[in-house]
GROMACS .gro file of C-alpha atoms in nm:
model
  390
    1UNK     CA    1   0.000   0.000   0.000
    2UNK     CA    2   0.290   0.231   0.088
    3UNK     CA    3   0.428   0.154  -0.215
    4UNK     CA    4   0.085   0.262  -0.470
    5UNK     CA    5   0.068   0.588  -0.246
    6UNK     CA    6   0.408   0.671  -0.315
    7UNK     CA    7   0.321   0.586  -0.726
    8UNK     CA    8  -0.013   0.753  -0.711
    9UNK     CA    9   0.148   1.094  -0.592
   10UNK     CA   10   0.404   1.071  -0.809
   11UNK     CA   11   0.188   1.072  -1.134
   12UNK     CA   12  -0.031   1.308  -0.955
   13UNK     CA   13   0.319   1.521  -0.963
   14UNK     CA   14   0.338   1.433  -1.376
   15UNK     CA   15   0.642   1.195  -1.286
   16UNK     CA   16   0.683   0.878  -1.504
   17UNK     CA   17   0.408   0.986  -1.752
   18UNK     CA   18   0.544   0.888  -2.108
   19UNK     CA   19   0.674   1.187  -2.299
   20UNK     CA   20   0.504   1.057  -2.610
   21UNK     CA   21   0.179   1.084  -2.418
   22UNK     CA   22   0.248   1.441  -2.311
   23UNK     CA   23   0.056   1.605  -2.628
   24UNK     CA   24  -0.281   1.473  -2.542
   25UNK     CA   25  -0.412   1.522  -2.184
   26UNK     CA   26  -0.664   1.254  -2.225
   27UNK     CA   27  -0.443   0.990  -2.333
   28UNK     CA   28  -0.232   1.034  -2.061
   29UNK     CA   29  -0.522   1.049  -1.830
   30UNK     CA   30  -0.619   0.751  -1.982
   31UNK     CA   31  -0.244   0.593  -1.954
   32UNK     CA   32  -0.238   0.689  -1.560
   33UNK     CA   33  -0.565   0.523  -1.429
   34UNK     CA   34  -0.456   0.243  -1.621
   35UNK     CA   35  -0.124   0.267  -1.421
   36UNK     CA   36  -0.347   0.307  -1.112
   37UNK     CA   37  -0.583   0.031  -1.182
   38UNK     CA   38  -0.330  -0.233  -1.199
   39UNK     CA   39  -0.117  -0.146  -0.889
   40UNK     CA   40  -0.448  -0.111  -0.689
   41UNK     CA   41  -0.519  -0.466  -0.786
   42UNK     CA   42  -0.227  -0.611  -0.694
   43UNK     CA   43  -0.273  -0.451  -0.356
   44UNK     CA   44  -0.591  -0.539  -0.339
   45UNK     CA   45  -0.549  -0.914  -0.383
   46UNK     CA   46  -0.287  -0.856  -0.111
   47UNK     CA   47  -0.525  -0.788   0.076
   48UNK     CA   48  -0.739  -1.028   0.009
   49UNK     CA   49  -0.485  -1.336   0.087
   50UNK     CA   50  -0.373  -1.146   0.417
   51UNK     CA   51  -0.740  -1.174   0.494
   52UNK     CA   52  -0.819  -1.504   0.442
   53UNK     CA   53  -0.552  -1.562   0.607
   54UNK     CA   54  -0.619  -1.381   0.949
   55UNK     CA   55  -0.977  -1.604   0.947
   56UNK     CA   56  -0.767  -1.930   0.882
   57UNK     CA   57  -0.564  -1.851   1.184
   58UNK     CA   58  -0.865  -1.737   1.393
   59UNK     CA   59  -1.034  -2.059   1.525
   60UNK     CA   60  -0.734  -2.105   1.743
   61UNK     CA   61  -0.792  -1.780   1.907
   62UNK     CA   62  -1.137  -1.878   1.954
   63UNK     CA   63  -1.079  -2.149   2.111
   64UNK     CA   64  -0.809  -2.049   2.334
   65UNK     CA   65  -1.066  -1.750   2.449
   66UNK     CA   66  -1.338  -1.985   2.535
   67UNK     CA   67  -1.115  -2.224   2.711
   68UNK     CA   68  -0.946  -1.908   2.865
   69UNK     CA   69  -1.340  -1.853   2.995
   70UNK     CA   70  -1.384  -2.161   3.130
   71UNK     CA   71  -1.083  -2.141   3.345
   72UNK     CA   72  -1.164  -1.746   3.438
   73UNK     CA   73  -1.553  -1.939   3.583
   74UNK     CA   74  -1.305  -2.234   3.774
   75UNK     CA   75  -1.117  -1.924   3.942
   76UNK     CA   76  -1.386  -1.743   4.062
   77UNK     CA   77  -1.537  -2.045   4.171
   78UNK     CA   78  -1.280  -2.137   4.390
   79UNK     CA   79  -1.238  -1.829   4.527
   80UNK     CA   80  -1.616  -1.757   4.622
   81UNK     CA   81  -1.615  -2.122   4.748
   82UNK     CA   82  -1.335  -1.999   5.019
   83UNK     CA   83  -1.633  -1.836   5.227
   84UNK     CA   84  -1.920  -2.048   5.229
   85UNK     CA   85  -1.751  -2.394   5.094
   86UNK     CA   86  -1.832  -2.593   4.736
   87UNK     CA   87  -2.207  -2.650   4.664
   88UNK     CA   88  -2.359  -2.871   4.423
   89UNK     CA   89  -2.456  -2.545   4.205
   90UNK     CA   90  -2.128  -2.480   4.126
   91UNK     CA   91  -1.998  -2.806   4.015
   92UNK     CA   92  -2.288  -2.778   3.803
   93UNK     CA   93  -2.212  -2.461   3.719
   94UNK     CA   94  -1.853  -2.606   3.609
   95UNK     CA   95  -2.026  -2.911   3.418
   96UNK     CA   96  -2.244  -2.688   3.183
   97UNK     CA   97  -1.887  -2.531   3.119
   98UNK     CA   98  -1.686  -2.779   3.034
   99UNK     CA   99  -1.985  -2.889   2.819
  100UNK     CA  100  -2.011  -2.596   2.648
  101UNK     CA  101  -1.658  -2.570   2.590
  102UNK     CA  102  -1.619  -2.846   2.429
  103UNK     CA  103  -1.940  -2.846   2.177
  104UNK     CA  104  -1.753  -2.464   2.070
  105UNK     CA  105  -1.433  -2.606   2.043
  106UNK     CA  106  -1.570  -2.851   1.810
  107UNK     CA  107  -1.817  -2.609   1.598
  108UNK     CA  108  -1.485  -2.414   1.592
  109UNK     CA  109  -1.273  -2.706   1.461
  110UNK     CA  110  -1.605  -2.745   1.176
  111UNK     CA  111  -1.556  -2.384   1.061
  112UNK     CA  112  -1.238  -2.334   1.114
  113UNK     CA  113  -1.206  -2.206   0.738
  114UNK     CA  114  -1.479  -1.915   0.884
  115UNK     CA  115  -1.349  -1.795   1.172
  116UNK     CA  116  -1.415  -2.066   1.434
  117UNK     CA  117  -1.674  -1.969   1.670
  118UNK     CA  118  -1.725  -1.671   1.515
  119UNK     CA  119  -1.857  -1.808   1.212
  120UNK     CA  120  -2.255  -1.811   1.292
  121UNK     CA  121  -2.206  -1.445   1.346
  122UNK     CA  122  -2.011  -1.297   1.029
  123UNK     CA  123  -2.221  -1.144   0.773
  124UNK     CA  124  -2.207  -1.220   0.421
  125UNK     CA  125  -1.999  -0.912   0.368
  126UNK     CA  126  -1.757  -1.063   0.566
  127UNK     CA  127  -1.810  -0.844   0.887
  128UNK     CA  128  -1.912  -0.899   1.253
  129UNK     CA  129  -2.305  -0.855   1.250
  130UNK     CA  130  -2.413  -0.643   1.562
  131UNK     CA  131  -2.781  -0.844   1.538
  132UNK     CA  132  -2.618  -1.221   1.516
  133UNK     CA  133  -2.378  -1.135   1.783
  134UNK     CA  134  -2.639  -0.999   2.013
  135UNK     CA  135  -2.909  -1.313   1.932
  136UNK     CA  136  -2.589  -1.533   2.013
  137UNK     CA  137  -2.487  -1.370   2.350
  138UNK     CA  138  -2.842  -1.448   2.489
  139UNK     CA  139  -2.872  -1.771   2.291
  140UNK     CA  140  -2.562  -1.891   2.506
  141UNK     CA  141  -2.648  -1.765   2.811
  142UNK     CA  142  -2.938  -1.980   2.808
  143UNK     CA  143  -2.806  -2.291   2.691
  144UNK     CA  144  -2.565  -2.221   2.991
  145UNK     CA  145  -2.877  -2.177   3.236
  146UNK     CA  146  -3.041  -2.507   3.088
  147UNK     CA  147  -2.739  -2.741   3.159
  148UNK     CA  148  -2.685  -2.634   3.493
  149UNK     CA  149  -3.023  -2.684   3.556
  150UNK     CA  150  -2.973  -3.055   3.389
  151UNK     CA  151  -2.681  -3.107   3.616
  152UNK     CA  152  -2.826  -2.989   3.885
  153UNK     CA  153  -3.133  -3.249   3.820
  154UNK     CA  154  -2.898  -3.538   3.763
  155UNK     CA  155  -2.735  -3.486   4.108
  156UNK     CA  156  -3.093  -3.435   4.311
  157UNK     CA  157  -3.107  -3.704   4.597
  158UNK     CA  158  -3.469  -3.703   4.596
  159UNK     CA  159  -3.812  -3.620   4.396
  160UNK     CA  160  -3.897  -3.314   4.591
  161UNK     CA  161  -3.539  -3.191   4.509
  162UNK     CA  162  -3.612  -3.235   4.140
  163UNK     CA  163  -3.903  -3.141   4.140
  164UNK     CA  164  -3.815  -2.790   4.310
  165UNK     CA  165  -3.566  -2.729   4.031
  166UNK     CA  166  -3.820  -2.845   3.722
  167UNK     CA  167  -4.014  -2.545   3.887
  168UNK     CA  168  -3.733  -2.340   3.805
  169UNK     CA  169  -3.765  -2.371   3.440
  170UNK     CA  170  -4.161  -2.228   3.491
  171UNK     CA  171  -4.229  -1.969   3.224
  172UNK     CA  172  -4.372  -1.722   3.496
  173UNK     CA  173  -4.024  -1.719   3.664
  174UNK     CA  174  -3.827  -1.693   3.306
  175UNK     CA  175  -4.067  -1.489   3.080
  176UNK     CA  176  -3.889  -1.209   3.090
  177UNK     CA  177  -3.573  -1.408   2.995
  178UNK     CA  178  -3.720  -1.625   2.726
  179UNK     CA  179  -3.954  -1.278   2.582
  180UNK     CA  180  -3.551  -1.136   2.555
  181UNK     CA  181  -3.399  -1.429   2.375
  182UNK     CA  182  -3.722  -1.475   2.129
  183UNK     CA  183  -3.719  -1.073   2.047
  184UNK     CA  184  -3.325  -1.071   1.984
  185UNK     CA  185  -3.344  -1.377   1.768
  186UNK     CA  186  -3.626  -1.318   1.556
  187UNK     CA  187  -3.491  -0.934   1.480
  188UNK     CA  188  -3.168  -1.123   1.396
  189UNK     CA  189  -3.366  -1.295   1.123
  190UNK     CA  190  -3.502  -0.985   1.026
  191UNK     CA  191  -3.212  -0.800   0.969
  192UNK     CA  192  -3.071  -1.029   0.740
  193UNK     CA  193  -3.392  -1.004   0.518
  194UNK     CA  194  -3.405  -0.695   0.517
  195UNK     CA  195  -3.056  -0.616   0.411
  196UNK     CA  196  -3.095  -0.836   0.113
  197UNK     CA  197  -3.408  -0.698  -0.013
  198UNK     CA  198  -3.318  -0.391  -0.044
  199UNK     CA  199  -2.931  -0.499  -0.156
  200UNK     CA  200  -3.162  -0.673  -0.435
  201UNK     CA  201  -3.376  -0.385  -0.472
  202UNK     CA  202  -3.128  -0.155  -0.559
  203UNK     CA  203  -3.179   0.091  -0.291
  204UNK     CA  204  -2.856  -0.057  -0.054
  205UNK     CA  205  -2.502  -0.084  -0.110
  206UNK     CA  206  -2.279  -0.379   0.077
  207UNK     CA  207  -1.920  -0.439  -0.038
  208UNK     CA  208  -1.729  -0.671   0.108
  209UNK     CA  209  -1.467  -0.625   0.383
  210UNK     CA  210  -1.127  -0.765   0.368
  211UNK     CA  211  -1.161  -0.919   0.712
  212UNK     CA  212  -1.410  -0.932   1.023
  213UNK     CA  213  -1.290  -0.676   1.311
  214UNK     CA  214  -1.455  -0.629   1.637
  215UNK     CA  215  -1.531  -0.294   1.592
  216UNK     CA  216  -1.751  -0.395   1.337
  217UNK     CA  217  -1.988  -0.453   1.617
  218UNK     CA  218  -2.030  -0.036   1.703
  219UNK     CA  219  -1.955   0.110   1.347
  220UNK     CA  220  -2.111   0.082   1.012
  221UNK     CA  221  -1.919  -0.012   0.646
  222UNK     CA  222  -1.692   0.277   0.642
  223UNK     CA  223  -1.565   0.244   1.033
  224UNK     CA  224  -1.786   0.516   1.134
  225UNK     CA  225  -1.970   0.499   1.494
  226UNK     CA  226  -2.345   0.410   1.426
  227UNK     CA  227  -2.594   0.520   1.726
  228UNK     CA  228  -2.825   0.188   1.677
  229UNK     CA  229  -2.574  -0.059   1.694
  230UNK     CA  230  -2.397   0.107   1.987
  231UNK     CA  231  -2.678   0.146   2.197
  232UNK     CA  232  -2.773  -0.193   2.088
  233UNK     CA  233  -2.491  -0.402   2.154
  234UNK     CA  234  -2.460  -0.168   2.540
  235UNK     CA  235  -2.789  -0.247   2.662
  236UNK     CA  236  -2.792  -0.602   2.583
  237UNK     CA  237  -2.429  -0.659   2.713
  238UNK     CA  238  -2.518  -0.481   3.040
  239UNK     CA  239  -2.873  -0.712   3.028
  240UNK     CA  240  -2.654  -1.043   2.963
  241UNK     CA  241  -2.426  -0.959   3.238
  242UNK     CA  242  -2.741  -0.881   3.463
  243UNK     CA  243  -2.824  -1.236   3.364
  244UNK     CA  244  -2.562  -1.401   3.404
  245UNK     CA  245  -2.555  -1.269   3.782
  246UNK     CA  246  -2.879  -1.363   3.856
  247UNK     CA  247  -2.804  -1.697   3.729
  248UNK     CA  248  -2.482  -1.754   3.980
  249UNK     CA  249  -2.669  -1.667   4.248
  250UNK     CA  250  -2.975  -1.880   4.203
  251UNK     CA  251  -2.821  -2.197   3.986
  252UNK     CA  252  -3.152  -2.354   4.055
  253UNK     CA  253  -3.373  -2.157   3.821
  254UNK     CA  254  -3.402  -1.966   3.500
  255UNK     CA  255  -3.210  -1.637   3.515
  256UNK     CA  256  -3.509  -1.402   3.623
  257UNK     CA  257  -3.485  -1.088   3.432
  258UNK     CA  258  -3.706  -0.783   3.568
  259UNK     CA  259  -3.999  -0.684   3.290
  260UNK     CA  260  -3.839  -0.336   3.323
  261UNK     CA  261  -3.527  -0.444   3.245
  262UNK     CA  262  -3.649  -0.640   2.969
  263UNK     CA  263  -3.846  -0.351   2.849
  264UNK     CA  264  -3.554  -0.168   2.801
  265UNK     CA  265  -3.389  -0.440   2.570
  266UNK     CA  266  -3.720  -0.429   2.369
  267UNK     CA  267  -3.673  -0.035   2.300
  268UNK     CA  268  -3.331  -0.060   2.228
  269UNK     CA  269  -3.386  -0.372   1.986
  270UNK     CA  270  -3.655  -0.159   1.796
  271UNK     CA  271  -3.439   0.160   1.798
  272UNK     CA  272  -3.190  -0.085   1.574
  273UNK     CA  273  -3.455  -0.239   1.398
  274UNK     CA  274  -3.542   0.105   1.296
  275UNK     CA  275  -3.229   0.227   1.198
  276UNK     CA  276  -3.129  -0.033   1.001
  277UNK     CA  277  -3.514   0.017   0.830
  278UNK     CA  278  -3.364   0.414   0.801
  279UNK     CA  279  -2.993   0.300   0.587
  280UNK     CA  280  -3.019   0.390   0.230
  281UNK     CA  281  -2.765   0.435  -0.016
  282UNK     CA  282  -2.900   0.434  -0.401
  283UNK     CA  283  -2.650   0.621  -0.603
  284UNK     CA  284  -2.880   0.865  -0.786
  285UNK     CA  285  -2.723   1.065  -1.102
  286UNK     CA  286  -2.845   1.424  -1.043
  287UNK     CA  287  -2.685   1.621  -1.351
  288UNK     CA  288  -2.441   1.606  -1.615
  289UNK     CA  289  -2.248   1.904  -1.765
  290UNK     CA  290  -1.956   1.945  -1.969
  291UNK     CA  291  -1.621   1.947  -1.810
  292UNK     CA  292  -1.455   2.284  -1.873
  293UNK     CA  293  -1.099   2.393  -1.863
  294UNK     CA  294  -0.945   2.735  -1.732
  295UNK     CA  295  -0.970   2.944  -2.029
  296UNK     CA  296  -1.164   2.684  -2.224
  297UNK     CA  297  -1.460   2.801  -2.471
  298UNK     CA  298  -1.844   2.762  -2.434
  299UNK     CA  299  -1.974   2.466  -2.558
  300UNK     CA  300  -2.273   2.234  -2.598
  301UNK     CA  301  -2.131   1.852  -2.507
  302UNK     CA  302  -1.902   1.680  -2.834
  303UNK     CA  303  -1.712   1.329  -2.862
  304UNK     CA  304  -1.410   1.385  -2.712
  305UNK     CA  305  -1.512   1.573  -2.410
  306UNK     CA  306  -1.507   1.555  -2.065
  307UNK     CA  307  -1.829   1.523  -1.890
  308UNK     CA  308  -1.882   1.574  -1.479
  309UNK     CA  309  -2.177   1.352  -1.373
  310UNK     CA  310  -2.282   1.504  -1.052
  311UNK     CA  311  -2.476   1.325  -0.822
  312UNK     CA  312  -2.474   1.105  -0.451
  313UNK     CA  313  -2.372   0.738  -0.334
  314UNK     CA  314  -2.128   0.655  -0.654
  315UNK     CA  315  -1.867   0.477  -0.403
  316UNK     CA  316  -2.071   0.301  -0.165
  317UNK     CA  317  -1.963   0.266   0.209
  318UNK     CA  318  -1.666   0.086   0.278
  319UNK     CA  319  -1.549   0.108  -0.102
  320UNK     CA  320  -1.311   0.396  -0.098
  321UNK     CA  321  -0.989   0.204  -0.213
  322UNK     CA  322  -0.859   0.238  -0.537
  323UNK     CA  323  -0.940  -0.106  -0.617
  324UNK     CA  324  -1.319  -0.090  -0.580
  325UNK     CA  325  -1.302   0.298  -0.711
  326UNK     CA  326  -1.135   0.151  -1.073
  327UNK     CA  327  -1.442  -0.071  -1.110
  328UNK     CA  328  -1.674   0.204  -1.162
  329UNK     CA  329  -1.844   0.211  -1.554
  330UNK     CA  330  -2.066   0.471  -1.690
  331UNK     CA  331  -2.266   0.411  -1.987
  332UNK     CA  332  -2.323   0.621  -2.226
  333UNK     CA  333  -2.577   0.512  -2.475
  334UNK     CA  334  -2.462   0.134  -2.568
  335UNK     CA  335  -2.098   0.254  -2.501
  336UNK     CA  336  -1.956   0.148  -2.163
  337UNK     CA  337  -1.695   0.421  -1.996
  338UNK     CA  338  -1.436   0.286  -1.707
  339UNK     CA  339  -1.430   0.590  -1.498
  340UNK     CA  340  -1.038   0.679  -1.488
  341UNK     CA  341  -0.906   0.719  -1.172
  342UNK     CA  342  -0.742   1.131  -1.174
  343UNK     CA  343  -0.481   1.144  -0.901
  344UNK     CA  344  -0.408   1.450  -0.721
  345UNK     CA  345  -0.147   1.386  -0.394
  346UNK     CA  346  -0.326   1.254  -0.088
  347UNK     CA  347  -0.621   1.086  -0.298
  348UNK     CA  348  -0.844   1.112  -0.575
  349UNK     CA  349  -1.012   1.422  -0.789
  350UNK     CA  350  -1.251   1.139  -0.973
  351UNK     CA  351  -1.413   0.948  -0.896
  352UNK     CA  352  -1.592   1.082  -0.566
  353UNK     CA  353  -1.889   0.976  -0.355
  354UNK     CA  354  -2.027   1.335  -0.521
  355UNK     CA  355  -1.930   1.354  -0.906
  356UNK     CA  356  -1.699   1.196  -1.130
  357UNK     CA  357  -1.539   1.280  -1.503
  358UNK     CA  358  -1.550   1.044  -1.797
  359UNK     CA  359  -1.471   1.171  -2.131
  360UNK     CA  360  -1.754   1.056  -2.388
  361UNK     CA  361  -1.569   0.830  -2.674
  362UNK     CA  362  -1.593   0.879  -3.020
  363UNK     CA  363  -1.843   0.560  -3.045
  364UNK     CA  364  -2.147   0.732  -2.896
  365UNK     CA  365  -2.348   0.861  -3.163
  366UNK     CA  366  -2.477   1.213  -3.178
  367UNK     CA  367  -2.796   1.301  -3.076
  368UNK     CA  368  -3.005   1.209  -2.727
  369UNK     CA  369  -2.828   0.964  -2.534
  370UNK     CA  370  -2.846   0.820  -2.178
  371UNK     CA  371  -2.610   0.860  -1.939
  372UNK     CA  372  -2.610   0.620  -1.613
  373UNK     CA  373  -2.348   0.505  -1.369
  374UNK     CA  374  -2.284   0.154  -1.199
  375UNK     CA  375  -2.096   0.179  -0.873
  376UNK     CA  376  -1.809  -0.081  -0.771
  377UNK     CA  377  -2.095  -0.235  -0.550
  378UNK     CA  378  -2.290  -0.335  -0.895
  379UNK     CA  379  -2.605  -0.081  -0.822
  380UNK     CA  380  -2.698   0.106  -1.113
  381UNK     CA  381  -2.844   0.487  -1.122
  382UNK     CA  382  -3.105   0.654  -1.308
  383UNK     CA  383  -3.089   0.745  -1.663
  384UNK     CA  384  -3.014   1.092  -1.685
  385UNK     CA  385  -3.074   1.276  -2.059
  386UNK     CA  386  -2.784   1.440  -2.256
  387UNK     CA  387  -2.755   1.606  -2.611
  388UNK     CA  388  -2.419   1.497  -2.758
  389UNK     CA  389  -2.350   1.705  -3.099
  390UNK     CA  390  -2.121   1.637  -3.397
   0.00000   0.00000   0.00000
């Protein structure tokens, strides 16, 4: 990457550009992106290895970190146990542990070519989902809560023990638990459906990242902090900690989560729900004009010239490198334009999220034509009207 910037600056500077290009400022426009386009690509599949990569190597983190849990429970544990001695609860409590360790460490081992663990939660764009990570959290908790219970029901001496902890699974003393895990779930679902509806219907952008990140949790596609998911992902860590609490002081029972408490996780889940509803991110094509030159003429728009198309959401979120930039087209009539990529130092000129500059090729006949952009994500604009004249 170091290595593009420092080429991209320098034919931003006019340094390297053939001298037999020098008399025609759109061939060596044309000679630069193409100079561009093929370092960005290497980079870019750089990238791409290093990435898949990273996920290769990431089940073994997983892993470790679960295990790492497990023995962080086994600690406390024995320290807790110093004041009032070891109970039945908390073997149990180190049972459903073990257990669940070990059915992770094997889904790991299964998807260890998708991250490991991680894998039911990574989107299709190759990012941390804030809903599927949620869902999971509470999904977990409660498959925690259920094999202690089971342990603890193995291990009763009598019937009136067992059946004072089958009482504990009663949905009046877990409602507000199970009303939690069904709500998180279900949204979950529904923010996977509606992402690819309206990826299909043209009216949202998803590229794919190079590699999941944590902070894909609190941010959206570009990296940016996104209100929804962080107030999201708070309240139902602070609720799944509340929990979990509950749950190691009464082993014997569902964790019993306060209706106000669970209230709150409902408002924050439809705050998300909502702004996910509120993303949008058509590219629209606004206008076109003719690209003019210090000192340049008045003219109507001929073969040969540069137009600006001037409009919003040409690079979609999260597809600012030069590698997804060079894969923007614009057609013009039947004829189909690569937008060049116009260096200046520290970034681009063209194309922007705003406007970019194509020159229209001699193939485009005169008269009415059609001028429409497709962003690196594959969305396509509106048709926007031009007159092109001989």
């Amino acid at each position: 990457m170091a290595a593009f910037v420092r080429r991209r600056d320098e034919l931003a500077a006019g340094e390297g550009v053939p001298g037999s290009l020098a008399h025609s400022a759109g061939a060596s426009r044309q000679w630069v992106s193409d100079e561009l386009t093929r370092a960005a690509r290497e980079v870019a599949e750089r990238r791409r290895e290093e990435g898949e990569a990273w996920v290769a190597r990431l089940w073994r983190r997983t892993v470790l970190a679960v295990w790492a849990a497990v023995g962080v429970l086994l600690l406390v544990q024995l320290l807790t146990a110093l004041a009032d001695g070891w109970s039945v609860g908390r073997t149990a409590g180190l049972v459903a542990a073990l257990v669940s360790a070990a059915l992770l460490s094997a889904a790991a081992w299964l998807h260890r070519a998708r991250g490991g663990v991680l894998a039911p939660v990574i989107g299709e764009d190759n990012r941390l989902s804030t809903s599927r990570t949620v869902a999971a959290a509470w999904v977990l908790l409660s498959v925690f809560a259920v094999l202690v219970l089971a342990v603890e029901l193995a291990a009763a001496p009598d019937a009136g023990a067992r059946s004072g902890l089958l009482a504990g699974l009663d949905l009046a003393r877990g409602a507000g638990m199970v009303t939690v895990v069904a709500l998180t779930c279900a949204v979950a679902v529904v923010v996977r459906r509606t992402v690819t509806v309206r990826v299909q219907g043209r009216r949202l952008q998803k590229v794919r990242a190079d590699r999941p990140r944590a902070a894909d949790l609190l941010t959206d596609d570009a990296g940016r902090g996104a209100f929804s998911d962080v107030q999201y992902v708070l309240i139902s860590a602070a609720a799944v900690v509340f929990a979990a609490v509950r749950l190691a002081g009464q082993p014997d029972r569902l964790p019993d989560l306060p209706w106000g408490l669970a209230l709150l996780v409902v408002v924050s889940t439809v705050t998300y729900l909502a702004g996910k509803y509120a993303e949008s991110s058509r590219p629209v094509v606004l206008s076109v004009v003719r690209a003019r030159e210090v000192g340049d003429l008045h003219a109507p728009i001929r073969t040969g010239d540069d137009i600006e198309i001037r409009g919003t959401g040409f690079v979609p979120v999260g597809a600012t490198d030069p590698d997804r930039l060079s894969r923007m087209v614009v057609r013009i009539g039947s004829v189909h334009v690569h937008a060049p990529l116009i260096p200046v130092r520290g970034g681009f000129t063209s194309p922007v999220d705003t406007a970019l500059t194509v020159p229209v090729p001699a193939e485009v006949e005169p008269g009415r034509v059609e001028v429409q952009v497709v962003t690196a994500a594959g969305a396509e604009t509106n048709r926007y009207p031009i007159d092109v004249v001989e």
